[in-house]
Tab-separated table of C-alpha atoms in Angstrom:
chain	number	residue	atom	x	y	z
A	1	MET	CA	-11.124	45.797	-16.241
A	2	VAL	CA	-7.061	45.363	-15.746
A	3	LEU	CA	-7.144	48.669	-13.234
A	4	SER	CA	-9.829	46.977	-11.217
A	5	PHE	CA	-7.671	44.378	-10.999
A	6	ILE	CA	-4.772	46.514	-10.416
A	7	GLY	CA	-6.699	48.159	-7.469
A	8	VAL	CA	-8.012	44.905	-5.944
A	9	GLY	CA	-4.473	43.456	-6.185
A	10	LEU	CA	-2.911	46.650	-4.545
A	11	ILE	CA	-5.251	46.034	-1.614
A	12	LEU	CA	-5.131	42.650	-0.889
A	13	GLY	CA	-1.227	42.781	-1.264
A	14	ILE	CA	-0.610	45.506	1.188
A	15	VAL	CA	-3.022	43.964	3.662
A	16	PHE	CA	-1.262	40.535	3.430
A	17	TYR	CA	2.087	42.439	3.838
A	18	TYR	CA	1.300	44.302	6.566
A	19	THR	CA	-0.358	41.347	8.565
A	20	PHE	CA	2.989	39.353	8.308
A	21	LEU	CA	5.617	41.825	9.071
A	22	PRO	CA	6.830	42.326	12.526
A	23	ILE	CA	5.718	45.208	14.707
A	24	SER	CA	9.385	46.208	14.618
A	25	ASP	CA	9.932	46.356	11.513
A	26	PRO	CA	10.316	49.928	9.608
A	27	PHE	CA	7.773	49.882	6.760
A	28	ARG	CA	5.172	48.181	9.275
A	29	ILE	CA	5.985	51.595	11.763
A	30	PHE	CA	5.854	53.926	8.356
A	31	LEU	CA	2.284	52.410	7.419
A	32	ASP	CA	1.077	52.918	11.288
A	33	THR	CA	2.195	56.720	11.027
A	34	THR	CA	-0.611	58.977	10.916
A	35	TYR	CA	-1.394	61.790	8.822
A	36	VAL	CA	-4.127	63.727	9.433
A	37	GLY	CA	-5.925	61.318	11.153
A	38	LEU	CA	-5.525	58.784	9.180
A	39	THR	CA	-2.534	55.986	8.806
A	40	TYR	CA	-0.620	55.184	5.443
A	41	LEU	CA	-1.836	52.195	4.983
A	42	LEU	CA	-5.474	53.314	5.217
A	43	TYR	CA	-4.614	55.828	2.300
A	44	ILE	CA	-2.700	53.021	0.605
A	45	ILE	CA	-6.353	50.973	0.736
A	46	ILE	CA	-8.246	54.199	-0.301
A	47	ILE	CA	-6.125	54.641	-3.446
A	48	GLY	CA	-6.608	50.848	-4.668
A	49	ALA	CA	-10.170	51.167	-3.597
A	50	ALA	CA	-10.375	54.188	-6.121
A	51	ILE	CA	-8.310	52.584	-9.097
A	52	SER	CA	-10.815	49.291	-9.031
A	53	GLY	CA	-13.611	51.511	-8.941
A	54	ALA	CA	-12.565	53.684	-11.895
A	55	GLY	CA	-11.534	50.270	-13.668
A	56	LEU	CA	-14.968	49.264	-13.168
A	57	LEU	CA	-16.860	52.342	-14.261
A	58	ILE	CA	-14.611	52.058	-17.556
A	59	TYR	CA	-15.501	48.350	-18.000
A	60	ILE	CA	-19.286	49.258	-17.775
A	61	ARG	CA	-19.454	52.500	-19.871
A	62	ALA	CA	-17.517	50.327	-22.697
A	63	VAL	CA	-19.412	47.516	-22.426
A	64	ARG	CA	-22.780	49.882	-22.647
A	65	THR	CA	-21.268	51.577	-25.513
A	66	GLY	CA	-20.148	48.172	-27.339
A	67	ILE	CA	-16.782	49.670	-27.535
A	68	THR	CA	-14.072	46.763	-26.974
A	69	ILE	CA	-10.596	47.996	-26.222
A	70	SER	CA	-7.416	45.903	-27.260
A	71	PRO	CA	-3.844	46.638	-27.134
A	72	GLY	CA	-2.862	49.537	-29.901
A	73	GLU	CA	-6.567	50.010	-31.435
A	74	TYR	CA	-10.440	50.469	-30.554
A	75	THR	CA	-13.116	48.452	-32.560
A	76	TYR	CA	-16.403	50.057	-32.895
A	77	PRO	CA	-19.461	47.950	-33.414
A	78	ALA	CA	-20.862	47.790	-37.137
A	79	GLN	CA	-24.049	50.164	-36.990
A	80	PRO	CA	-26.824	49.153	-39.453
A	81	SER	CA	-26.897	50.390	-43.056
A	82	ILE	CA	-30.011	52.290	-43.661
A	83	ILE	CA	-32.156	51.381	-46.302
A	84	ARG	CA	-33.097	54.590	-48.311
A	85	ARG	CA	-36.248	53.563	-50.330
A	86	PRO	CA	-36.048	55.742	-53.530
A	87	ALA	CA	-39.327	58.260	-53.530
A	88	LEU	CA	-42.463	57.687	-55.221
A	89	ARG	CA	-43.290	59.724	-57.869
A	90	LYS	CA	-47.040	60.892	-57.483
A	91	GLU	CA	-47.475	63.295	-60.561
A	92	ALA	CA	-47.287	60.341	-63.065
A	93	PRO	CA	-51.255	59.564	-62.332
A	94	LYS	CA	-52.034	63.452	-62.315
A	95	LEU	CA	-50.779	63.762	-65.898
A	96	ALA	CA	-51.936	60.589	-67.191
A	97	VAL	CA	-55.564	61.738	-65.574
A	98	GLN	CA	-55.137	65.081	-67.592
A	99	GLY	CA	-54.132	63.564	-70.607
A	100	ALA	CA	-57.342	61.530	-70.593
A	101	SER	CA	-59.277	64.523	-69.798
A	102	ARG	CA	-58.283	66.560	-72.896
A	103	ASN	CA	-58.524	63.389	-75.070
A	104	ILE	CA	-62.106	63.213	-73.888
A	105	LYS	CA	-62.781	67.216	-74.367
A	106	SER	CA	-61.535	66.795	-77.884
A	107	LYS	CA	-63.643	63.899	-79.010
A	108	GLY	CA	-66.760	65.967	-77.805
A	109	GLU	CA	-65.788	68.488	-79.572
A	110	ASN	CA	-65.143	66.872	-82.862
A	111	ILE	CA	-68.788	65.051	-82.097
A	112	VAL	CA	-70.017	68.530	-81.995
A	113	GLU	CA	-68.483	69.826	-85.158
A	114	GLU	CA	-69.764	66.735	-87.191
A	115	ILE	CA	-73.478	67.509	-85.911
A	116	GLU	CA	-73.114	70.889	-86.510
A	117	LYS	CA	-71.779	70.036	-90.477
A	118	GLU	CA	-74.750	67.515	-90.798
A	119	ILE	CA	-77.253	70.643	-90.080
A	120	GLU	CA	-75.680	72.619	-92.236
A	121	HIS	CA	-76.059	70.174	-94.688
A	122	ILE	CA	-79.697	69.348	-94.340
A	123	ILE	CA	-80.440	73.071	-94.540
A	124	GLU	CA	-78.499	73.523	-97.564
A	125	GLY	CA	-79.817	70.891	-99.273
A	126	GLY	CA	-83.458	71.597	-98.488
A	127	GLU	CA	-84.407	68.334	-96.943
A	128	LYS	CA	-86.584	68.619	-94.152
A	129	PRO	CA	-85.948	67.153	-90.677
A	130	LEU	CA	-87.956	63.955	-89.907
A	131	GLU	CA	-91.243	65.177	-88.077
A	132	GLU	CA	-92.066	63.735	-85.085
A	133	LYS	CA	-94.983	60.736	-85.243
A	134	VAL	CA	-97.922	61.593	-83.189
A	135	VAL	CA	-99.344	58.496	-81.844
A	136	GLU	CA	-102.752	58.475	-81.254
A	137	GLU	CA	-104.084	57.196	-78.108
A	138	LYS	CA	-106.876	54.940	-78.666
A	139	PRO	CA	-109.788	54.922	-75.651
A	140	PRO	CA	-109.745	51.470	-73.479
A	141	VAL	CA	-112.073	48.718	-74.709
A	142	GLU	CA	-114.883	48.437	-72.400
A	143	LYS	CA	-115.275	45.041	-71.742
A	144	PRO	CA	-118.905	43.692	-72.119
A	145	THR	CA	-121.092	43.233	-68.502
A	146	ILE	CA	-124.005	41.448	-67.562
A	147	GLU	CA	-126.700	43.922	-66.816
A	148	VAL	CA	-129.312	42.998	-63.826
A	149	ILE	CA	-133.041	43.827	-65.251
A	150	SER	CA	-134.708	42.760	-62.104
A	151	ARG	CA	-133.462	40.699	-59.003
A	152	ALA	CA	-135.178	37.987	-57.512
A	153	SER	CA	-134.591	36.929	-53.992
A	154	ASP	CA	-135.033	32.983	-54.042
A	155	MET	CA	-133.645	30.288	-56.323
A	156	VAL	CA	-135.280	27.150	-57.601
A	157	CYS	CA	-133.519	24.065	-57.072
A	158	PRO	CA	-133.266	22.163	-60.643
A	159	HIS	CA	-134.316	18.769	-59.172
A	160	CYS	CA	-136.182	18.949	-56.447
A	161	GLY	CA	-138.325	22.648	-57.434
A	162	LYS	CA	-138.034	23.887	-53.673
A	163	LEU	CA	-137.038	27.302	-53.150
A	164	ASN	CA	-133.619	28.142	-51.483
A	165	PRO	CA	-131.971	31.537	-50.466
A	166	ILE	CA	-129.898	33.620	-52.909
A	167	GLY	CA	-126.087	32.473	-52.302
A	168	SER	CA	-127.012	28.596	-51.744
A	169	THR	CA	-124.882	26.056	-53.347
A	170	LYS	CA	-127.054	22.797	-52.029
A	171	CYS	CA	-130.844	22.322	-51.884
A	172	GLU	CA	-131.810	22.258	-48.507
A	173	SER	CA	-134.724	20.117	-49.062
A	174	CYS	CA	-132.881	17.378	-51.277
A	175	ARG	CA	-129.326	18.312	-50.279
A	176	LYS	CA	-128.416	18.110	-53.806
A	177	GLN	CA	-126.059	20.269	-55.521
A	178	MET	CA	-128.086	22.878	-57.870
A	179	PHE	CA	-125.197	23.996	-59.945
A	180	ILE	CA	-121.514	23.675	-61.104
A	181	SER	CA	-119.746	27.243	-60.334
A	182	GLU	CA	-117.979	29.220	-63.340
A	183	ALA	CA	-116.324	31.655	-63.776
A	184	PRO	CA	-117.760	35.249	-62.784
A	185	SER	CA	-118.007	36.463	-66.567
A	186	LYS	CA	-119.913	33.279	-67.499
A	187	SER	CA	-122.037	33.084	-64.420
A	188	CYS	CA	-125.459	35.129	-63.121
A	189	PRO	CA	-124.549	37.994	-61.258
A	190	VAL	CA	-127.456	37.059	-58.919
A	191	CYS	CA	-127.124	33.893	-57.969
A	192	ASN	CA	-123.661	32.811	-59.759
A	193	ALA	CA	-125.364	30.210	-61.616
A	194	PRO	CA	-124.032	29.009	-65.356
A	195	LEU	CA	-125.275	31.422	-67.622
A	196	THR	CA	-125.984	28.429	-69.963
A	197	LEU	CA	-128.936	27.475	-67.637
A	198	SER	CA	-130.587	31.119	-68.669
A	199	GLN	CA	-133.844	31.095	-71.334
A	200	ARG	CA	-133.699	34.181	-73.778
A	201	ILE	CA	-136.514	35.897	-73.707
A	202	SER	CA	-136.107	38.542	-76.870
A	203	GLY	CA	-133.145	39.726	-78.272
A	204	ASP	CA	-130.576	40.020	-75.594
A	205	LEU	CA	-132.787	39.659	-72.630
A	206	PHE	CA	-132.662	36.454	-70.734
A	207	VAL	CA	-134.333	34.984	-67.317
A	208	CYS	CA	-131.756	32.633	-65.069
A	209	GLY	CA	-132.908	29.293	-65.051
A	210	ILE	CA	-131.998	29.177	-61.250
A	211	CYS	CA	-133.181	32.554	-59.372
A	212	PHE	CA	-135.357	33.811	-62.227
A	213	SER	CA	-133.652	37.134	-62.624
A	214	GLU	CA	-134.184	38.880	-65.708
A	215	ILE	CA	-130.620	39.961	-67.040
A	216	ARG	CA	-128.998	41.336	-70.321
A	217	ILE	CA	-126.174	39.515	-71.898
A	218	PRO	CA	-123.970	41.365	-74.303
A	219	PRO	CA	-123.910	39.468	-77.903
A	220	ASP	CA	-119.954	38.946	-77.181
A	221	ILE	CA	-120.861	36.544	-74.314
A	222	GLN	CA	-123.603	35.347	-76.131
A	223	GLU	CA	-121.036	34.175	-78.671
A	224	ILE	CA	-118.467	33.066	-76.229
A	225	LEU	CA	-121.242	30.623	-74.353
A	226	SER	CA	-122.579	30.012	-77.791
A	227	ILE	CA	-126.399	30.370	-76.027
A	228	LYS	CA	-129.112	30.263	-78.266
C-alpha cells in the first residue's frame, strides 16, 4: 500500500511542480525535452503509475492470502486445527460373535453327548423305551333324528278345526296362532309344531297333533321332551 502512495505522490508532485514552473526554467525545459517521441514528464508519470499499480497489486494479494506485513516481520493467519478422530475398531464385534457361536456349538455337543450316554445306560440296564400310546379314535356319535313315516298336506287348527296349508302359523279362518314354535330338534319336521302335541300310536311311532303326519321319535328325544 505504501508503494501505491509513493507512485501517486510522484505523479501529483511532478504535475503540480511542472505547472507552477516558469517557461524559461531549466528543469521545465528538461521535462519538455522529448526522447523516443515522449517527453520526460510523461516518462515520470508512467513510472509513478507503474509504482502505484505494483503497490496496489501487492496489497490486494496480501488481503486475499491473509498475510499482514509489518516492519521487520511477517504474520500469517492462524490455520484451523485439524481434529483427528480415533479409528473405530470393527473387529471386536466379530470376535464376540465368533466366541458366541463357539459357545453354542460346545453346548450343543454337550447335549448330544448326554443323550448318547442316557441311551447307552438304558440299553445296558435292559430298560425298554417307552412305547407310544395308540389313541383309538372313537366313531362319531350320531345324533338321534326324527323320521317322517307319512307326510300330510294340511294342518288342522286346534282352536276352530279348519284346515290350513303346511307352513302356516295362524289360522286363516279364526286368525289365531295355531302353536308356539320351538327348536327344530323339538318340532315336527313337517309342520314345525311342537312334539309335545304329538300322540303315541305304538312304541316310538307318533302322530303330529297339528298336521297328523306319522313320525318316528327316538327314545332319547322322548326322554328329553318327557313324551308319554
